[in-house]
């Protein structure tokens, strides 16, 4: 024969073509048969084809494998990780031990080695890292944790004592005489100003610069910076006359309208307030702010601060009808069953109790 049939193709005698497996080749023989090489061309590794001679990761993020000529896979068997508290650590990697101080490292044999140094001082039930500074707890001094695990603290005087209270260095505070001020200075010493702040007059204290009545109903006095009191000396009329009565200067008394008040001023003058205190409504007086019923027996009125009366303007029903009779709003009356009672409501309806009433007994 002069040709061969191979997978739908006609091949000439001696012609060579790929076998279709990306590796072997096939040749057309004179007898019309096709002869193919039988080389092993791939390795199978975890479901994937790998070419002969290729190198690839083993899948453990560490070792590598090689596809051998016989189709087998050969992989390295290095120790690549250390296990530490449920985590995998790479060979050569350093990491915290977990005590906020020491560190560990992963050796080539897969073993963990850790430092074991003392890293903390203990101070008032607290753990302080070596080298850290922290407050002593007196709002002033500071402490530090030394490499020998000892705590050393500064010992500054940070406050002043004054009348049983403590003040910080630099703090300013009242002396307690309602006038002078003090300050806490270095060394815990207290310095206070020494101003004259008051005058004494008739058993009372007045601030420097303050004006006040002399007490004669006319003149005024003032407190000078040297603590002396200076007063006016003019003649003063000491009484006022109002509606036939006499009042001393400075005295307050009713104006006579059950609302306003008057004051007796120096020189005998009387000064009275002029508030609007009442409203007139249907010949009656009502105080400002007072509420009262309107003359329709339904609406409400109130007395305003300007003396005017304001009333609500709702439509009012004054009677109810029940069993052919009229009753006023709010009136109670028998239901007619010898037991229950009814009431006339403001909307004109009638509401009755619903108690059980025993029938009358007959002898």
GROMACS .gro file of C-alpha atoms in nm, residues 63-306:
model
  244
   63UNK     CA    1   0.851   2.228   4.927
   64UNK     CA    2   0.885   2.178   4.547
   65UNK     CA    3   0.824   1.875   4.323
   66UNK     CA    4   0.970   1.745   3.991
   67UNK     CA    5   0.797   1.543   3.717
   68UNK     CA    6   1.033   1.249   3.639
   69UNK     CA    7   1.078   1.069   3.304
   70UNK     CA    8   0.890   0.763   3.423
   71UNK     CA    9   0.583   0.977   3.506
   72UNK     CA   10   0.638   0.974   3.880
   73UNK     CA   11   0.655   1.288   4.096
   74UNK     CA   12   0.940   1.348   4.338
   75UNK     CA   13   0.901   1.619   4.608
   76UNK     CA   14   1.139   1.765   4.866
   77UNK     CA   15   1.058   1.691   5.228
   78UNK     CA   16   1.183   1.995   5.416
   79UNK     CA   17   1.042   2.111   5.751
   80UNK     CA   18   0.904   2.453   5.657
   81UNK     CA   19   0.692   2.567   5.953
   82UNK     CA   20   0.667   2.570   6.327
   83UNK     CA   21   0.334   2.536   6.506
   84UNK     CA   22   0.276   2.791   6.788
   85UNK     CA   23  -0.057   2.837   6.965
   86UNK     CA   24  -0.255   2.710   6.666
   87UNK     CA   25  -0.065   2.918   6.409
   88UNK     CA   26   0.193   2.821   6.146
   89UNK     CA   27   0.517   3.022   6.159
   90UNK     CA   28   0.767   3.013   5.869
   91UNK     CA   29   1.123   2.888   5.923
   92UNK     CA   30   1.339   3.185   6.028
   93UNK     CA   31   1.043   3.409   6.114
   94UNK     CA   32   1.040   3.597   6.447
   95UNK     CA   33   0.716   3.680   6.631
   96UNK     CA   34   0.588   3.805   6.971
   97UNK     CA   35   0.572   3.547   7.247
   98UNK     CA   36   0.239   3.690   7.366
   99UNK     CA   37   0.350   3.834   7.700
  100UNK     CA   38   0.392   4.192   7.563
  101UNK     CA   39   0.767   4.157   7.609
  102UNK     CA   40   0.959   3.853   7.481
  103UNK     CA   41   1.001   3.735   7.118
  104UNK     CA   42   1.025   3.388   6.960
  105UNK     CA   43   1.170   3.249   6.635
  106UNK     CA   44   1.105   2.941   6.420
  107UNK     CA   45   1.422   2.727   6.376
  108UNK     CA   46   1.502   2.505   6.072
  109UNK     CA   47   1.424   2.191   6.270
  110UNK     CA   48   1.068   2.321   6.331
  111UNK     CA   49   1.131   2.406   6.693
  112UNK     CA   50   1.031   2.733   6.862
  113UNK     CA   51   1.288   2.921   7.068
  114UNK     CA   52   1.183   3.220   7.283
  115UNK     CA   53   1.362   3.479   7.493
  116UNK     CA   54   1.282   3.469   7.864
  117UNK     CA   55   1.368   3.809   8.004
  118UNK     CA   56   1.186   4.002   8.280
  119UNK     CA   57   1.024   4.305   8.116
  120UNK     CA   58   0.794   4.462   8.376
  121UNK     CA   59   0.791   4.637   8.711
  122UNK     CA   60   0.502   4.607   8.955
  123UNK     CA   61   0.364   4.934   9.099
  124UNK     CA   62   0.037   4.959   9.294
  125UNK     CA   63  -0.093   4.634   9.140
  126UNK     CA   64  -0.002   4.756   8.789
  127UNK     CA   65   0.249   4.607   8.543
  128UNK     CA   66   0.479   4.872   8.392
  129UNK     CA   67   0.703   4.797   8.094
  130UNK     CA   68   1.080   4.855   8.143
  131UNK     CA   69   1.167   5.206   8.024
  132UNK     CA   70   0.810   5.342   8.053
  133UNK     CA   71   0.732   5.657   8.251
  134UNK     CA   72   0.398   5.695   8.431
  135UNK     CA   73   0.222   5.926   8.682
  136UNK     CA   74   0.292   5.860   9.048
  137UNK     CA   75  -0.074   5.924   9.132
  138UNK     CA   76  -0.040   6.257   9.313
  139UNK     CA   77  -0.113   6.468   8.999
  140UNK     CA   78   0.244   6.597   9.011
  141UNK     CA   79   0.534   6.350   9.030
  142UNK     CA   80   0.631   6.089   8.770
  143UNK     CA   81   0.785   5.741   8.802
  144UNK     CA   82   0.983   5.514   8.569
  145UNK     CA   83   1.044   5.139   8.543
  146UNK     CA   84   1.421   5.070   8.540
  147UNK     CA   85   1.608   4.777   8.379
  148UNK     CA   86   1.664   4.631   8.726
  149UNK     CA   87   1.282   4.607   8.755
  150UNK     CA   88   1.278   4.877   9.025
  151UNK     CA   89   1.042   5.178   9.018
  152UNK     CA   90   1.190   5.520   9.092
  153UNK     CA   91   0.974   5.833   9.135
  154UNK     CA   92   1.043   6.206   9.155
  155UNK     CA   93   0.972   6.366   9.494
  156UNK     CA   94   0.867   6.724   9.419
  157UNK     CA   95   0.649   6.931   9.656
  158UNK     CA   96   0.339   6.969   9.442
  159UNK     CA   97   0.074   7.133   9.658
  160UNK     CA   98   0.003   7.388   9.932
  161UNK     CA   99  -0.215   7.342  10.240
  162UNK     CA  100  -0.441   7.640  10.322
  163UNK     CA  101  -0.725   7.630  10.575
  164UNK     CA  102  -0.757   7.253  10.549
  165UNK     CA  103  -0.758   7.237  10.168
  166UNK     CA  104  -0.489   7.141   9.916
  167UNK     CA  105  -0.403   7.353   9.611
  168UNK     CA  106  -0.173   7.270   9.319
  169UNK     CA  107   0.146   7.467   9.248
  170UNK     CA  108   0.046   7.773   9.042
  171UNK     CA  109  -0.321   7.756   9.143
  172UNK     CA  110  -0.496   8.079   9.250
  173UNK     CA  111  -0.782   8.073   9.503
  174UNK     CA  112  -0.986   8.307   9.729
  175UNK     CA  113  -0.834   8.397  10.065
  176UNK     CA  114  -1.175   8.366  10.229
  177UNK     CA  115  -1.235   8.732  10.314
  178UNK     CA  116  -1.449   8.791  10.000
  179UNK     CA  117  -1.179   9.023   9.865
  180UNK     CA  118  -0.816   8.908   9.861
  181UNK     CA  119  -0.673   8.618   9.657
  182UNK     CA  120  -0.392   8.373   9.725
  183UNK     CA  121  -0.165   8.160   9.507
  184UNK     CA  122   0.026   7.837   9.568
  185UNK     CA  123   0.396   7.888   9.477
  186UNK     CA  124   0.697   7.654   9.450
  187UNK     CA  125   0.799   7.490   9.773
  188UNK     CA  126   0.437   7.460   9.889
  189UNK     CA  127   0.418   7.819  10.017
  190UNK     CA  128   0.100   8.033   9.998
  191UNK     CA  129   0.111   8.404   9.908
  192UNK     CA  130  -0.195   8.629   9.954
  193UNK     CA  131  -0.277   8.989   9.864
  194UNK     CA  132  -0.342   9.227  10.155
  195UNK     CA  133  -0.591   9.477  10.016
  196UNK     CA  134  -0.837   9.671  10.236
  197UNK     CA  135  -1.164   9.546  10.092
  198UNK     CA  136  -1.443   9.647  10.331
  199UNK     CA  137  -1.577   9.923  10.550
  200UNK     CA  138  -1.772   9.859  10.872
  201UNK     CA  139  -2.083  10.078  10.921
  202UNK     CA  140  -2.362  10.025  11.172
  203UNK     CA  141  -2.264   9.659  11.221
  204UNK     CA  142  -2.255   9.580  10.848
  205UNK     CA  143  -1.969   9.533  10.599
  206UNK     CA  144  -1.963   9.716  10.266
  207UNK     CA  145  -1.720   9.660   9.977
  208UNK     CA  146  -1.471   9.930   9.879
  209UNK     CA  147  -1.643  10.156   9.624
  210UNK     CA  148  -1.991  10.045   9.730
  211UNK     CA  149  -2.262  10.310   9.794
  212UNK     CA  150  -2.530  10.252  10.057
  213UNK     CA  151  -2.800  10.443  10.253
  214UNK     CA  152  -2.683  10.637  10.557
  215UNK     CA  153  -2.994  10.533  10.745
  216UNK     CA  154  -3.148  10.879  10.787
  217UNK     CA  155  -3.385  10.825  10.492
  218UNK     CA  156  -3.208  11.084  10.281
  219UNK     CA  157  -2.828  11.078  10.265
  220UNK     CA  158  -2.600  10.812  10.107
  221UNK     CA  159  -2.255  10.686  10.211
  222UNK     CA  160  -1.963  10.529  10.024
  223UNK     CA  161  -1.683  10.292  10.126
  224UNK     CA  162  -1.339  10.446  10.050
  225UNK     CA  163  -1.025  10.238   9.954
  226UNK     CA  164  -0.871  10.316  10.296
  227UNK     CA  165  -1.165  10.147  10.472
  228UNK     CA  166  -1.330  10.472  10.582
  229UNK     CA  167  -1.698  10.559  10.530
  230UNK     CA  168  -1.789  10.898  10.378
  231UNK     CA  169  -2.153  11.014  10.411
  232UNK     CA  170  -2.363  11.311  10.290
  233UNK     CA  171  -2.481  11.564  10.549
  234UNK     CA  172  -2.792  11.729  10.398
  235UNK     CA  173  -3.108  11.781  10.607
  236UNK     CA  174  -3.369  11.510  10.544
  237UNK     CA  175  -3.742  11.504  10.597
  238UNK     CA  176  -3.802  11.170  10.762
  239UNK     CA  177  -4.178  11.101  10.708
  240UNK     CA  178  -4.442  11.091  10.432
  241UNK     CA  179  -4.818  11.142  10.461
  242UNK     CA  180  -5.049  10.929  10.242
  243UNK     CA  181  -5.432  10.916  10.273
  244UNK     CA  182  -5.415  11.051  10.629
  245UNK     CA  183  -5.146  10.813  10.749
  246UNK     CA  184  -4.778  10.883  10.827
  247UNK     CA  185  -4.492  10.658  10.703
  248UNK     CA  186  -4.118  10.669  10.768
  249UNK     CA  187  -3.873  10.724  10.479
  250UNK     CA  188  -3.801  10.390  10.312
  251UNK     CA  189  -4.118  10.227  10.447
  252UNK     CA  190  -4.340  10.036  10.200
  253UNK     CA  191  -4.720  10.017  10.237
  254UNK     CA  192  -5.032   9.914  10.039
  255UNK     CA  193  -5.165  10.165   9.783
  256UNK     CA  194  -5.521  10.084   9.891
  257UNK     CA  195  -5.631   9.904   9.573
  258UNK     CA  196  -5.548   9.554   9.703
  259UNK     CA  197  -5.273   9.530   9.442
  260UNK     CA  198  -5.014   9.808   9.415
  261UNK     CA  199  -4.758   9.912   9.679
  262UNK     CA  200  -4.613  10.252   9.769
  263UNK     CA  201  -4.279  10.363   9.915
  264UNK     CA  202  -4.200  10.668  10.131
  265UNK     CA  203  -3.910  10.848   9.957
  266UNK     CA  204  -3.668  11.105  10.096
  267UNK     CA  205  -3.812  11.455  10.106
  268UNK     CA  206  -4.159  11.323  10.199
  269UNK     CA  207  -4.243  11.201   9.847
  270UNK     CA  208  -4.464  10.893   9.796
  271UNK     CA  209  -4.399  10.667   9.493
  272UNK     CA  210  -4.652  10.395   9.405
  273UNK     CA  211  -4.646  10.114   9.150
  274UNK     CA  212  -4.903  10.134   8.870
  275UNK     CA  213  -4.981   9.776   8.784
  276UNK     CA  214  -5.312   9.675   8.626
  277UNK     CA  215  -5.446   9.438   8.888
  278UNK     CA  216  -5.814   9.373   8.809
  279UNK     CA  217  -6.069   9.318   8.533
  280UNK     CA  218  -6.436   9.423   8.548
  281UNK     CA  219  -6.690   9.169   8.418
  282UNK     CA  220  -7.067   9.196   8.469
  283UNK     CA  221  -7.018   9.431   8.765
  284UNK     CA  222  -6.763   9.205   8.940
  285UNK     CA  223  -6.387   9.242   8.985
  286UNK     CA  224  -6.145   8.960   8.905
  287UNK     CA  225  -5.770   8.949   8.974
  288UNK     CA  226  -5.521   8.934   8.684
  289UNK     CA  227  -5.475   8.568   8.590
  290UNK     CA  228  -5.800   8.459   8.758
  291UNK     CA  229  -6.035   8.231   8.562
  292UNK     CA  230  -6.414   8.238   8.602
  293UNK     CA  231  -6.729   8.113   8.421
  294UNK     CA  232  -6.889   8.323   8.147
  295UNK     CA  233  -7.245   8.443   8.192
  296UNK     CA  234  -7.370   8.169   7.953
  297UNK     CA  235  -7.282   7.906   8.215
  298UNK     CA  236  -7.070   7.718   7.961
  299UNK     CA  237  -6.766   7.912   7.839
  300UNK     CA  238  -6.466   8.008   8.055
  301UNK     CA  239  -6.316   8.358   8.093
  302UNK     CA  240  -5.982   8.483   8.227
  303UNK     CA  241  -5.851   8.821   8.340
  304UNK     CA  242  -5.550   8.935   8.128
  305UNK     CA  243  -5.252   9.141   8.249
  306UNK     CA  244  -5.383   9.441   8.051
   0.00000   0.00000   0.00000
